Tab-separated table of C-alpha atoms in Angstrom:
chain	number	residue	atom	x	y	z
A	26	UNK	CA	-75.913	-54.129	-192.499
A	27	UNK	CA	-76.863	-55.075	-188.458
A	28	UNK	CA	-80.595	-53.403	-187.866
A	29	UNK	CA	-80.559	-50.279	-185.134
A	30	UNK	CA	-82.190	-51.870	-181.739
A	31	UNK	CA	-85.254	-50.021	-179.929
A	32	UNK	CA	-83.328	-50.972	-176.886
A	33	UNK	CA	-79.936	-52.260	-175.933
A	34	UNK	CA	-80.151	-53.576	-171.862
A	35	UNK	CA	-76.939	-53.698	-170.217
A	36	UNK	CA	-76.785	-56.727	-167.354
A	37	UNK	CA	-78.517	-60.041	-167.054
A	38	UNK	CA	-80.040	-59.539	-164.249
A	39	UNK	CA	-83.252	-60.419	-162.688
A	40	UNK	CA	-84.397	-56.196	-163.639
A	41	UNK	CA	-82.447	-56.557	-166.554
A	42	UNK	CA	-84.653	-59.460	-167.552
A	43	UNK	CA	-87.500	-57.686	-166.346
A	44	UNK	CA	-87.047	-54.953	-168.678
A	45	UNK	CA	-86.538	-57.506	-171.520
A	46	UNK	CA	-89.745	-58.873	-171.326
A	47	UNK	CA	-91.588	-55.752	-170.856
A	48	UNK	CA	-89.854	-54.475	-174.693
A	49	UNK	CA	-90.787	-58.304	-176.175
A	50	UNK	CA	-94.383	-57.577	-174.918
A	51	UNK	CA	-94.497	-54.441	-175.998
A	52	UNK	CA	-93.266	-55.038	-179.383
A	53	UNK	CA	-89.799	-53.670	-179.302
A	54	UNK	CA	-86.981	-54.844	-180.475
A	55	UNK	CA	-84.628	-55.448	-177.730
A	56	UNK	CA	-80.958	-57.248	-176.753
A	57	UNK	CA	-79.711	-57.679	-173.833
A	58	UNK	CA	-75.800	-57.642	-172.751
A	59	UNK	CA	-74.496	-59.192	-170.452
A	60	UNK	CA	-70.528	-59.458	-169.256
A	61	UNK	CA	-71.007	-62.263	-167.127
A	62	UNK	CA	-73.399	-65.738	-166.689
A	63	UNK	CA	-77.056	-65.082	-166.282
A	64	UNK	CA	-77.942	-63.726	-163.494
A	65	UNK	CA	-74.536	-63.356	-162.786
A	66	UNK	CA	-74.490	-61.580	-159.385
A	67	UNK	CA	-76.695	-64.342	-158.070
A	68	UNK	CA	-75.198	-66.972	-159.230
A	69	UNK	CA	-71.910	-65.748	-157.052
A	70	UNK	CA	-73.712	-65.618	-154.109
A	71	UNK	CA	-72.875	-68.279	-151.737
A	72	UNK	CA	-74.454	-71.875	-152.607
A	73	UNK	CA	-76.391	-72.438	-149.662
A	74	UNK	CA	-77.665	-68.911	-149.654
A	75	UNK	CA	-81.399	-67.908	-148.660
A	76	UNK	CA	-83.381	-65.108	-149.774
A	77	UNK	CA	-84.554	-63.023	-147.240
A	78	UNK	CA	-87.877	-62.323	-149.758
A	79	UNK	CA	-90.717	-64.759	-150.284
A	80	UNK	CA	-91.139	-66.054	-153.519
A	81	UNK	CA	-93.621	-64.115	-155.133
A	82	UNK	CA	-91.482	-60.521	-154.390
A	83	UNK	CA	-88.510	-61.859	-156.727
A	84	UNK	CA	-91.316	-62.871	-160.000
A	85	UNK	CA	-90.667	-61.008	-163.128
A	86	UNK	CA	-93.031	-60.417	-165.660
A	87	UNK	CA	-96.158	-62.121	-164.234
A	88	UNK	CA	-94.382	-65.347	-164.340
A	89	UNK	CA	-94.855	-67.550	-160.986
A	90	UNK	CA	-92.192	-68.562	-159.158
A	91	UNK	CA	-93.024	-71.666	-157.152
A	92	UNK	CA	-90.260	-73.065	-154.408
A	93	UNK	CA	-90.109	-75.313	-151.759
A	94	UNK	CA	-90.430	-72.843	-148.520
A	95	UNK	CA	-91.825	-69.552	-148.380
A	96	UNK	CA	-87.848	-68.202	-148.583
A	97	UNK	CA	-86.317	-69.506	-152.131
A	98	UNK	CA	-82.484	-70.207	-152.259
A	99	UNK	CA	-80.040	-69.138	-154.443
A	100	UNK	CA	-80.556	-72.551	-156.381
A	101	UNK	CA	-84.182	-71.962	-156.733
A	102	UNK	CA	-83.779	-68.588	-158.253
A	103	UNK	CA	-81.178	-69.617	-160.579
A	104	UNK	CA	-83.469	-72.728	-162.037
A	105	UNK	CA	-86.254	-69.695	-161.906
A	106	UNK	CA	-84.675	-67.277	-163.760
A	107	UNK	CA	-83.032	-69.483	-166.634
A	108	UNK	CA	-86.581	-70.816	-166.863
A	109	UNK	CA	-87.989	-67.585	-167.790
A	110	UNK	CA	-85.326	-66.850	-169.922
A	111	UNK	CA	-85.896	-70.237	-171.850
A	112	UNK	CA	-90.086	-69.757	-171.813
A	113	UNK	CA	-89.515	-65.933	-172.857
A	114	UNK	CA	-87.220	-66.593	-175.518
A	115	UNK	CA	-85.608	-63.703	-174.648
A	116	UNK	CA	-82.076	-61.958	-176.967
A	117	UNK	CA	-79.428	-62.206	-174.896
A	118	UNK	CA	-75.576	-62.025	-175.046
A	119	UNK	CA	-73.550	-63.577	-172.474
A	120	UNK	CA	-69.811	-62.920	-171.376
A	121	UNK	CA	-69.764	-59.514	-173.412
A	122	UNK	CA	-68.764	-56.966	-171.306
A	123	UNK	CA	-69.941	-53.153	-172.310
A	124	UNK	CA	-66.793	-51.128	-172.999
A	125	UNK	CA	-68.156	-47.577	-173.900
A	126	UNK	CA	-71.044	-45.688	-175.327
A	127	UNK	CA	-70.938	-43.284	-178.203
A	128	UNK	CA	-73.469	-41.002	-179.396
A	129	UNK	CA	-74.344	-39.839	-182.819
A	130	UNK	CA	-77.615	-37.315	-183.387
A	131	UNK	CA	-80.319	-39.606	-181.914
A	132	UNK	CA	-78.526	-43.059	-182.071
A	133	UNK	CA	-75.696	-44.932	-179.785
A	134	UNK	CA	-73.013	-46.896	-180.478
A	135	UNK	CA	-72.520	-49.568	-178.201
A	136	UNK	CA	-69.087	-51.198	-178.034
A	137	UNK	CA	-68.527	-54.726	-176.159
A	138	UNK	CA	-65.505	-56.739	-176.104
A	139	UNK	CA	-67.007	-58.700	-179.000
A	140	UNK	CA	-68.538	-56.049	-181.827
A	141	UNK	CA	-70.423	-53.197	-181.455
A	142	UNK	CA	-74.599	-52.618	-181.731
A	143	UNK	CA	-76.839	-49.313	-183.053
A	144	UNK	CA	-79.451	-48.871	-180.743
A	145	UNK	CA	-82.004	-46.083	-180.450
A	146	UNK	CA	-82.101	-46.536	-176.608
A	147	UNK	CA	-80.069	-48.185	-173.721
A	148	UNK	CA	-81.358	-49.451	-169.995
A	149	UNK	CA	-78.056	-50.135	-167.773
A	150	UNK	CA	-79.416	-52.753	-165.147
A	151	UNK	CA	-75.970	-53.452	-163.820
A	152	UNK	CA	-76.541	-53.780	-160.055
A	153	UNK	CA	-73.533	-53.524	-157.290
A	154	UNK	CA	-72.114	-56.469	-157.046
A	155	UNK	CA	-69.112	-56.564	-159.264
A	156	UNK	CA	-66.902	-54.203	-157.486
A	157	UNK	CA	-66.010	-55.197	-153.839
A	158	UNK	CA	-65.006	-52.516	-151.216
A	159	UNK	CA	-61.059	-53.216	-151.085
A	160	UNK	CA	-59.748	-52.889	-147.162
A	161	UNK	CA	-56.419	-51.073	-149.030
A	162	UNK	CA	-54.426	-53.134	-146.506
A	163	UNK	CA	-51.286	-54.787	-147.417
A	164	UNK	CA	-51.865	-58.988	-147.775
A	165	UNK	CA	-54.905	-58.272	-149.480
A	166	UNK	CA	-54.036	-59.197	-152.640
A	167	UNK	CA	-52.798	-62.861	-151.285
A	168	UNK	CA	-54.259	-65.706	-153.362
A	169	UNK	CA	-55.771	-66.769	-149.764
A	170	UNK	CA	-57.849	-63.625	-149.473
A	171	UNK	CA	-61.078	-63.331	-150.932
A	172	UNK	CA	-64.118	-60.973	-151.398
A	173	UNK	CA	-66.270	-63.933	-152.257
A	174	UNK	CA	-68.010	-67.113	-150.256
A	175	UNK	CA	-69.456	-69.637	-151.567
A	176	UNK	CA	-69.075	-73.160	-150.348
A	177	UNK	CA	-67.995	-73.580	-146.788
A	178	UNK	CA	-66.165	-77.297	-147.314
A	179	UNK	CA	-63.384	-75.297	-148.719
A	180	UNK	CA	-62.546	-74.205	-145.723
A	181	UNK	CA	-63.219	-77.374	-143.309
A	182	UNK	CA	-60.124	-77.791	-140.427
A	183	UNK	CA	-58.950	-74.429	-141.795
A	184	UNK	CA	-58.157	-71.095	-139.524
A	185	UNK	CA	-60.372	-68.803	-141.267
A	186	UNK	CA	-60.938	-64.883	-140.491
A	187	UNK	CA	-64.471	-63.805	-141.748
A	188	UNK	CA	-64.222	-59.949	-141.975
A	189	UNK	CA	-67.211	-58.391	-141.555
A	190	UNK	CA	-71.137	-58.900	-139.871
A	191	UNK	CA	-73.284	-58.164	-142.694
A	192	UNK	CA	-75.473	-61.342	-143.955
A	193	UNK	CA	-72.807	-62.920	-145.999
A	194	UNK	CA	-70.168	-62.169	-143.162
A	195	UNK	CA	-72.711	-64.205	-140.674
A	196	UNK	CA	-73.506	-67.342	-143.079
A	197	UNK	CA	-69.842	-67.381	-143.800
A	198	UNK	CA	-68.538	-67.874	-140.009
A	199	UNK	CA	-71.941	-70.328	-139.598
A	200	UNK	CA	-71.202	-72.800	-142.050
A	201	UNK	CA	-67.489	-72.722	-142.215
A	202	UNK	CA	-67.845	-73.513	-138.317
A	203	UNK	CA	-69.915	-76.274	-138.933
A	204	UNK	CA	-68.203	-77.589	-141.174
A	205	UNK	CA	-64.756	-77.591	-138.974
A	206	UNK	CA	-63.048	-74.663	-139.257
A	207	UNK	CA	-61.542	-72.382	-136.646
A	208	UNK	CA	-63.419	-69.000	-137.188
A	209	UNK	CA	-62.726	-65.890	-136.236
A	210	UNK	CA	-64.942	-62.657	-137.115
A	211	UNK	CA	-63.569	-59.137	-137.234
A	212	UNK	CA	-66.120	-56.300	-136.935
A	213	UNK	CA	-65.853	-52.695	-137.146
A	214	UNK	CA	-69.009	-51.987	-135.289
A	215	UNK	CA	-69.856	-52.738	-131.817
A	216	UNK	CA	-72.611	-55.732	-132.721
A	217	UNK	CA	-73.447	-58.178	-135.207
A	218	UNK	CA	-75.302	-56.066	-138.157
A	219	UNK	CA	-79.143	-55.725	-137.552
A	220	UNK	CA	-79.775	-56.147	-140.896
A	221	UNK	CA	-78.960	-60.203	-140.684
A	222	UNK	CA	-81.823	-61.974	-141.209
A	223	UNK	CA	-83.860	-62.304	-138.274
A	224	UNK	CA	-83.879	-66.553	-138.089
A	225	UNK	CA	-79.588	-66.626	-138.540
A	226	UNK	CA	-78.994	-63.784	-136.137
A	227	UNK	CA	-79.659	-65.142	-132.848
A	228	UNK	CA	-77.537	-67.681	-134.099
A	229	UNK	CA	-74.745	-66.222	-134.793
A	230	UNK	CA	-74.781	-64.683	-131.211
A	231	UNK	CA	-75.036	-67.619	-129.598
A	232	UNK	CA	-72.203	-69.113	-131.453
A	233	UNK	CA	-70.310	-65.703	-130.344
A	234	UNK	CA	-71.392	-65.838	-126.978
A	235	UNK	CA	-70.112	-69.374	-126.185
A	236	UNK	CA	-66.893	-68.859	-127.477
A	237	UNK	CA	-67.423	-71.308	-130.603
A	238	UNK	CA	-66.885	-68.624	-133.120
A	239	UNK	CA	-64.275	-66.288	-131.915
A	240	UNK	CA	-65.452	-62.811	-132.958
A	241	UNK	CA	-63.273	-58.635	-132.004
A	242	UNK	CA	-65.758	-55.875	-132.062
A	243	UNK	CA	-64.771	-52.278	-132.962
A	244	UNK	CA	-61.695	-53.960	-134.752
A	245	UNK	CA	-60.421	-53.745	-137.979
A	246	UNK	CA	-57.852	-55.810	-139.582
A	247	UNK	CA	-54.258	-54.059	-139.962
A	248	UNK	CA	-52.270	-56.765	-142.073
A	249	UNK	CA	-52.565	-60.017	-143.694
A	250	UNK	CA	-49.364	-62.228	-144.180
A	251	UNK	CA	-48.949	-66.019	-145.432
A	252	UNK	CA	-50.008	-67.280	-142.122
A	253	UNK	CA	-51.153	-64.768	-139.752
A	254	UNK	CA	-53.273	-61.833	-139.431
A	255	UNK	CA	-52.862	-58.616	-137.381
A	256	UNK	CA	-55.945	-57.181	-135.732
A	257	UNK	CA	-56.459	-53.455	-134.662
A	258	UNK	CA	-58.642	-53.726	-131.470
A	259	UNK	CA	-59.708	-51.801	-128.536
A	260	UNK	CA	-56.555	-53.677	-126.576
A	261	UNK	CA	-54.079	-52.695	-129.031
A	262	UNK	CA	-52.673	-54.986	-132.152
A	263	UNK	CA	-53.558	-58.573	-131.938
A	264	UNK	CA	-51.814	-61.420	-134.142
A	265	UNK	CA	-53.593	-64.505	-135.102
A	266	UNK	CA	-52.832	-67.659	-137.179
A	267	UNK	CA	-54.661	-67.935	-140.101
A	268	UNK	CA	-54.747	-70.007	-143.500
A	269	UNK	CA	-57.949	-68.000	-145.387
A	270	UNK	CA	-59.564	-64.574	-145.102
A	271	UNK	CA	-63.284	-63.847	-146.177
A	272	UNK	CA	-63.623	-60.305	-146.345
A	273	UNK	CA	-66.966	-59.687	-146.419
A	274	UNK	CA	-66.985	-55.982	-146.658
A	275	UNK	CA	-69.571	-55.397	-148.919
A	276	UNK	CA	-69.793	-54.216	-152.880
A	277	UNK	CA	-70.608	-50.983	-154.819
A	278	UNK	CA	-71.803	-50.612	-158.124
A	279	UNK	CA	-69.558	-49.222	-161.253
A	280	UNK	CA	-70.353	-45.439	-160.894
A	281	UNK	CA	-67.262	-44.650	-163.268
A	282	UNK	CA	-68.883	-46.515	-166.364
A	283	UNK	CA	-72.219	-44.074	-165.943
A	284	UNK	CA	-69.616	-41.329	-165.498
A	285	UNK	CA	-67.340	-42.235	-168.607
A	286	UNK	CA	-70.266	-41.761	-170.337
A	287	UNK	CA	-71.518	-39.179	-169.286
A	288	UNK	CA	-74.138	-39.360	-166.735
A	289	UNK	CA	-74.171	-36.771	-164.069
A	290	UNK	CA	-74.028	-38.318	-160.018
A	291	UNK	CA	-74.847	-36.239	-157.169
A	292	UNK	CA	-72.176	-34.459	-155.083
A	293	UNK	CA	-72.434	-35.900	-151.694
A	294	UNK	CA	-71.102	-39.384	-150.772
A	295	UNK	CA	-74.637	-41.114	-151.953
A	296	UNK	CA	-73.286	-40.105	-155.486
A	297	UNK	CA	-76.530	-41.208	-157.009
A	298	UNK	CA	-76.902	-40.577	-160.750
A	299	UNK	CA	-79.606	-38.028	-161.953
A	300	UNK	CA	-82.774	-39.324	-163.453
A	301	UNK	CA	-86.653	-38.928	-163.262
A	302	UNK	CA	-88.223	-41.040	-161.003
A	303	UNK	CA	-91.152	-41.241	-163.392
A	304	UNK	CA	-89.423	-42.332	-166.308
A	305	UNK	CA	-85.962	-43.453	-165.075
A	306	UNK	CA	-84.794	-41.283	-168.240
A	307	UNK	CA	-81.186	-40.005	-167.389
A	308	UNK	CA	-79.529	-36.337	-168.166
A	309	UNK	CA	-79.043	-38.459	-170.979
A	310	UNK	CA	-81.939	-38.486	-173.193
A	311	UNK	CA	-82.705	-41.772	-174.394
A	312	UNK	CA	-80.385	-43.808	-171.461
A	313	UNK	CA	-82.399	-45.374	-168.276
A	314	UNK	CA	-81.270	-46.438	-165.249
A	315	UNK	CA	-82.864	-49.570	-163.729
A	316	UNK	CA	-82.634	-51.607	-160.516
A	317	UNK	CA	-80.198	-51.037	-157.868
A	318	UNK	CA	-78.023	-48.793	-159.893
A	319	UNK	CA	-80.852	-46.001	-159.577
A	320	UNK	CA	-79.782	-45.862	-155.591
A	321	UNK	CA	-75.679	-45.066	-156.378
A	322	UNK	CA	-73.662	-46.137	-152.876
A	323	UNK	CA	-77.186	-46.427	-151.188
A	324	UNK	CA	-77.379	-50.211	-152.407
A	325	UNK	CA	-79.757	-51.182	-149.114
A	326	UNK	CA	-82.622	-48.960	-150.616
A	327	UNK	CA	-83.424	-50.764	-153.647
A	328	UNK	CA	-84.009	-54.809	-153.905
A	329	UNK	CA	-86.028	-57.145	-157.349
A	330	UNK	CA	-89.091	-56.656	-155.338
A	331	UNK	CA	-89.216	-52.337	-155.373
A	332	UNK	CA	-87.226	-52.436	-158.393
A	333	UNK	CA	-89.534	-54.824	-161.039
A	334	UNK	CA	-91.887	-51.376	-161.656
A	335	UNK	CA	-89.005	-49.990	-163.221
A	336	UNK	CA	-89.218	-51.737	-166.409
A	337	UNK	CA	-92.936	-50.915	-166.941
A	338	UNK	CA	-91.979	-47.134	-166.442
A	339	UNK	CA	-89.323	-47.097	-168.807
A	340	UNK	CA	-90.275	-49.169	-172.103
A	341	UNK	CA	-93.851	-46.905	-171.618
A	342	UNK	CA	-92.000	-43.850	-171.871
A	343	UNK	CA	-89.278	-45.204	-174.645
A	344	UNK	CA	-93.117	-46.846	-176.549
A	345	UNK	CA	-94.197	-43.281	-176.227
A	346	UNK	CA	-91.302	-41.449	-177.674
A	347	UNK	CA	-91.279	-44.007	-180.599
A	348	UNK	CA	-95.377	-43.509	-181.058
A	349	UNK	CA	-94.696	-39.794	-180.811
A	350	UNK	CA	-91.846	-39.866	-183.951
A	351	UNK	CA	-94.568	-41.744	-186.372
């Protein structure tokens, strides 16, 4: 007969592992699920990719994390993370997605796409980044459309259309262009985002303002065929070649699954789920919400560094309602 878990954690990520070593220390006995690689949402961000924190904001668990500049890249957090993982020994399954919760008195069923786990409580750490926003345009289901950059050699001598002027939109169009591609940005708003990071913005601009990076403000794309793109802009409808689209329009995290089970969301378009700041304990008793998650649609309010003192917050309160049964 399998043993009934203190704690089942959905998602591999960095709070996901966070909360995972706050149960080992603690005692509990923990396992975390994961549908994807480690880390997976990192690892799928583009390869060159910097973090906009230092260092020391991304550490989990008290565990340093040394790299070679003051801002680590996406390879250095990888290597960091696994690391901890290793050193931690931590329980982990990976590539088992979470299909649905059930509840029975005090315990939950868990049920994956491999077997199923009894678990007294559950932390869903699942981030944003699974679900892209789709532009519901036809074309965008082409094979050369995609909601995902990560290498720009791909795409050298290539027409590509980055859509998009968020942080990956910008080191898209950068390193596809230097790399030999004709790119053209489409933006909704009037500007490059001010959210880019403050050393690849003026870039970007530059690049825009010479002409080397072709870029239509207040546009949105209208259609995307086998070699061509149509472009709503301020003129009227523009057509341009293209071989590749990078629609960088940004991701949301997988509100239905808290629904499904039933965790209650506000009613405005936030839609954030209900919880208790202090505790991070849902409507649900004996579910927590950690990370980004917490923030529903508002995924630029939460980040590793604001979210790591969720895991203290919520194995203290679980470690109390455990101490308080004996």
């Amino acid at each position: 007969m399998k043993s009934v878990f203190d704690i089942i954690i959905v998602g591999a990520g960095p709070i996901g592992l966070a909360c995972a070593l706050e149960a080992k220390r603690k005692g509990l006995q923990y396992l975390i699920i994961e549908k994807g690689a480690l880390v997976n949402s990192l690892y799928n961000y583009p390869v060159n990719m910097t973090f906009f924190s230092t260092s020391e904001k991304l550490e989990i668990g008290g565990v340093p994390f040394v790299s070679n500049t003051i801002k680590p890249t996406r390879n250095e957090s990888l290597e960091y993370y696994r690391r901890v993982t290793i050193a931690s020994g931590l329980s982990l399954h990976l590539f088992e997605e979470v299909k649905t919760i059930s509840q029975e008195e005090e315990l939950f069923t868990v049920h994956t796409s491999k077997d199923k786990y009894t678990t007294s409580n559950i932390i869903i750490a699942t981030g944003f980044y699974d679900l892209p926003f789709l532009l519901n345009i036809p074309g965008e289901a082409l094979p050369k459309v995609t909601h995902y950059y990560k290498d720009p050699h791909f795409y050298a001598f290539q027409k590509v259309l980055v859509i998009g002027a968020s942080n990956s939109a910008v080191d898209a169009a950068l390193e596809t262009y230097r790399k030999g591609a004709e790119v053209t940005m489409v933006i909704r708003e009037k500007d490059i985002g001010e959210r880019v990071k403050y050393w690849v913005r003026p870039d970007i601009i530059n690049r825009v303002k010479e002409g080397t990076i072709n870029a239509f403000f207040n546009s949105t794309v209208a259609a995307i065929r086998e070699n061509e793109v149509d472009i709503n802009t301020n003129d009227g409808l523009v057509t341009i070649a293209n071989d590749w689209v990078i629609a960088m329009t940004g991701y949301q995290p997988n509100l239905t699954f808290l629904e499904k089970i039933g965790i209650k969301l506000s009613a405005d378009e936030v839609r954030k789920p209900l919880y208790d700041t202090d505790t991070h304990e849902t409507n649900i008793k004996g579910i927590y919400l950690a990370g980004v998650i917490c923030g529903g649609m508002d995924t630029h309010s939460l980040f590793i560094e604001n979210s790591r003192e969720h895991a203290v917050k919520i194995i203290d309160n679980i470690l109390h309602h455990k101490m308080a049964v004996l």
